[in-house]
GROMACS .gro file of C-alpha atoms in nm:
model
  154
    1UNK     CA    1  -0.003   0.011   0.004
    2UNK     CA    2   0.129   0.343  -0.079
    3UNK     CA    3   0.030   0.545   0.225
    4UNK     CA    4  -0.080   0.416   0.568
    5UNK     CA    5  -0.331   0.714   0.604
    6UNK     CA    6  -0.483   0.709   0.258
    7UNK     CA    7  -0.593   0.434   0.033
    8UNK     CA    8  -0.564   0.458  -0.340
    9UNK     CA    9  -0.795   0.282  -0.579
   10UNK     CA   10  -0.544   0.006  -0.646
   11UNK     CA   11  -0.515  -0.050  -0.264
   12UNK     CA   12  -0.884  -0.090  -0.239
   13UNK     CA   13  -0.875  -0.342  -0.521
   14UNK     CA   14  -0.597  -0.542  -0.350
   15UNK     CA   15  -0.768  -0.532  -0.012
   16UNK     CA   16  -1.111  -0.634  -0.187
   17UNK     CA   17  -0.934  -0.927  -0.359
   18UNK     CA   18  -0.777  -1.041  -0.010
   19UNK     CA   19  -1.129  -1.005   0.155
   20UNK     CA   20  -1.294  -1.216  -0.124
   21UNK     CA   21  -1.021  -1.475  -0.081
   22UNK     CA   22  -1.076  -1.537   0.283
   23UNK     CA   23  -1.318  -1.789   0.431
   24UNK     CA   24  -1.660  -1.633   0.427
   25UNK     CA   25  -1.760  -1.487   0.753
   26UNK     CA   26  -1.881  -1.392   1.002
   27UNK     CA   27  -1.579  -1.532   1.192
   28UNK     CA   28  -1.585  -1.591   1.570
   29UNK     CA   29  -1.309  -1.633   1.812
   30UNK     CA   30  -1.313  -1.812   2.156
   31UNK     CA   31  -1.009  -1.870   2.375
   32UNK     CA   32  -0.770  -1.843   2.086
   33UNK     CA   33  -0.981  -2.047   1.838
   34UNK     CA   34  -1.095  -1.888   1.507
   35UNK     CA   35  -1.404  -2.044   1.367
   36UNK     CA   36  -1.645  -1.952   1.095
   37UNK     CA   37  -2.031  -2.001   1.061
   38UNK     CA   38  -2.294  -2.092   1.013
   39UNK     CA   39  -2.347  -2.187   1.377
   40UNK     CA   40  -2.535  -2.497   1.413
   41UNK     CA   41  -2.430  -2.641   1.744
   42UNK     CA   42  -2.220  -2.373   1.910
   43UNK     CA   43  -1.953  -2.262   1.659
   44UNK     CA   44  -1.898  -2.348   1.310
   45UNK     CA   45  -1.576  -2.516   1.151
   46UNK     CA   46  -1.253  -2.411   1.311
   47UNK     CA   47  -1.022  -2.206   1.081
   48UNK     CA   48  -0.734  -2.230   1.330
   49UNK     CA   49  -0.627  -2.185   1.681
   50UNK     CA   50  -0.346  -2.057   1.915
   51UNK     CA   51  -0.159  -2.266   2.153
   52UNK     CA   52  -0.044  -2.120   2.490
   53UNK     CA   53   0.284  -1.975   2.368
   54UNK     CA   54   0.097  -1.761   2.116
   55UNK     CA   55   0.178  -1.961   1.805
   56UNK     CA   56  -0.085  -2.004   1.537
   57UNK     CA   57  -0.204  -2.371   1.447
   58UNK     CA   58  -0.420  -2.452   1.163
   59UNK     CA   59  -0.494  -2.267   0.839
   60UNK     CA   60  -0.326  -1.943   0.758
   61UNK     CA   61  -0.554  -1.654   0.689
   62UNK     CA   62  -0.432  -1.497   0.365
   63UNK     CA   63  -0.083  -1.570   0.464
   64UNK     CA   64  -0.111  -1.377   0.777
   65UNK     CA   65  -0.010  -1.568   1.087
   66UNK     CA   66  -0.163  -1.385   1.394
   67UNK     CA   67   0.075  -1.323   1.680
   68UNK     CA   68  -0.163  -1.316   1.981
   69UNK     CA   69  -0.531  -1.396   2.078
   70UNK     CA   70  -0.571  -0.997   2.042
   71UNK     CA   71  -0.492  -1.056   1.663
   72UNK     CA   72  -0.750  -1.321   1.643
   73UNK     CA   73  -1.010  -1.096   1.782
   74UNK     CA   74  -0.912  -0.820   1.555
   75UNK     CA   75  -0.941  -1.067   1.259
   76UNK     CA   76  -1.306  -1.157   1.368
   77UNK     CA   77  -1.399  -0.783   1.352
   78UNK     CA   78  -1.188  -0.682   1.049
   79UNK     CA   79  -1.353  -0.967   0.825
   80UNK     CA   80  -1.691  -0.789   0.836
   81UNK     CA   81  -1.587  -0.432   0.916
   82UNK     CA   82  -1.292  -0.388   0.658
   83UNK     CA   83  -1.538  -0.447   0.355
   84UNK     CA   84  -1.775  -0.205   0.503
   85UNK     CA   85  -1.485   0.057   0.565
   86UNK     CA   86  -1.402   0.007   0.198
   87UNK     CA   87  -1.746   0.044   0.076
   88UNK     CA   88  -1.801   0.358   0.282
   89UNK     CA   89  -1.448   0.484   0.149
   90UNK     CA   90  -1.565   0.429  -0.214
   91UNK     CA   91  -1.889   0.582  -0.160
   92UNK     CA   92  -1.715   0.890  -0.007
   93UNK     CA   93  -1.479   0.906  -0.311
   94UNK     CA   94  -1.771   0.884  -0.543
   95UNK     CA   95  -1.941   1.177  -0.347
   96UNK     CA   96  -1.622   1.377  -0.341
   97UNK     CA   97  -1.592   1.327  -0.725
   98UNK     CA   98  -1.954   1.440  -0.770
   99UNK     CA   99  -1.897   1.745  -0.537
  100UNK     CA  100  -1.586   1.838  -0.734
  101UNK     CA  101  -1.776   1.827  -1.053
  102UNK     CA  102  -2.037   2.048  -0.911
  103UNK     CA  103  -1.769   2.283  -0.776
  104UNK     CA  104  -1.609   2.307  -1.132
  105UNK     CA  105  -1.943   2.384  -1.284
  106UNK     CA  106  -2.007   2.648  -1.021
  107UNK     CA  107  -1.664   2.805  -1.072
  108UNK     CA  108  -1.730   2.820  -1.456
  109UNK     CA  109  -2.072   2.967  -1.393
  110UNK     CA  110  -1.908   3.215  -1.147
  111UNK     CA  111  -1.651   3.302  -1.412
  112UNK     CA  112  -1.931   3.361  -1.664
  113UNK     CA  113  -2.127   3.579  -1.407
  114UNK     CA  114  -1.817   3.770  -1.324
  115UNK     CA  115  -1.792   3.870  -1.688
  116UNK     CA  116  -2.164   3.950  -1.694
  117UNK     CA  117  -2.109   4.154  -1.380
  118UNK     CA  118  -1.827   4.350  -1.533
  119UNK     CA  119  -2.025   4.424  -1.840
  120UNK     CA  120  -2.323   4.535  -1.634
  121UNK     CA  121  -2.089   4.761  -1.432
  122UNK     CA  122  -1.936   4.914  -1.773
  123UNK     CA  123  -2.305   4.966  -1.888
  124UNK     CA  124  -2.414   5.125  -1.574
  125UNK     CA  125  -2.114   5.360  -1.591
  126UNK     CA  126  -2.206   5.460  -1.949
  127UNK     CA  127  -2.558   5.529  -1.837
  128UNK     CA  128  -2.449   5.735  -1.557
  129UNK     CA  129  -2.206   5.932  -1.758
  130UNK     CA  130  -2.496   5.975  -2.033
  131UNK     CA  131  -2.730   6.084  -1.759
  132UNK     CA  132  -2.490   6.334  -1.605
  133UNK     CA  133  -2.412   6.479  -1.954
  134UNK     CA  134  -2.793   6.526  -2.019
  135UNK     CA  135  -2.828   6.668  -1.669
  136UNK     CA  136  -2.555   6.916  -1.748
  137UNK     CA  137  -2.700   6.994  -2.087
  138UNK     CA  138  -3.044   7.041  -1.936
  139UNK     CA  139  -2.912   7.285  -1.668
  140UNK     CA  140  -2.733   7.475  -1.943
  141UNK     CA  141  -3.056   7.489  -2.153
  142UNK     CA  142  -3.257   7.599  -1.852
  143UNK     CA  143  -3.006   7.872  -1.771
  144UNK     CA  144  -3.024   7.975  -2.132
  145UNK     CA  145  -3.408   7.984  -2.123
  146UNK     CA  146  -3.396   8.204  -1.803
  147UNK     CA  147  -3.159   8.446  -1.954
  148UNK     CA  148  -3.380   8.473  -2.269
  149UNK     CA  149  -3.677   8.549  -2.053
  150UNK     CA  150  -3.494   8.817  -1.874
  151UNK     CA  151  -3.373   8.964  -2.196
  152UNK     CA  152  -3.723   8.950  -2.341
  153UNK     CA  153  -3.886   9.089  -2.046
  154UNK     CA  154  -3.673   9.418  -2.055
   0.00000   0.00000   0.00000
């Protein structure tokens, strides 16, 4: 595996293959014995067991020889939890990919909207300049009209 904190798609493929190659679960452990179901009379067939010096006797599990009873308990939980964790991780990656597509689309839309906003600002500036020019012209015309009235009334 490439990184202990992050799994790549290749890592998930390898782990999935390892999980599929193991004895089907669920697995159970009791006093160092690792067994599989279905449970008919207590526990199902034995996969292997530990003797008192911690050595594994019986079938290897994917070439992994557990070193202690704690490892056997971990293996019983990992057999069901690891595939669920992988499925959750794959679903998370799928969701992240979807969100990244949405983000890219939003960024493109934002870029286009920014262009539109810039264009609207330019248009607004022109309108304001035109308005101010017309106001100035109107003020000048009003002034001329007043001056003409004064001259005519004399």
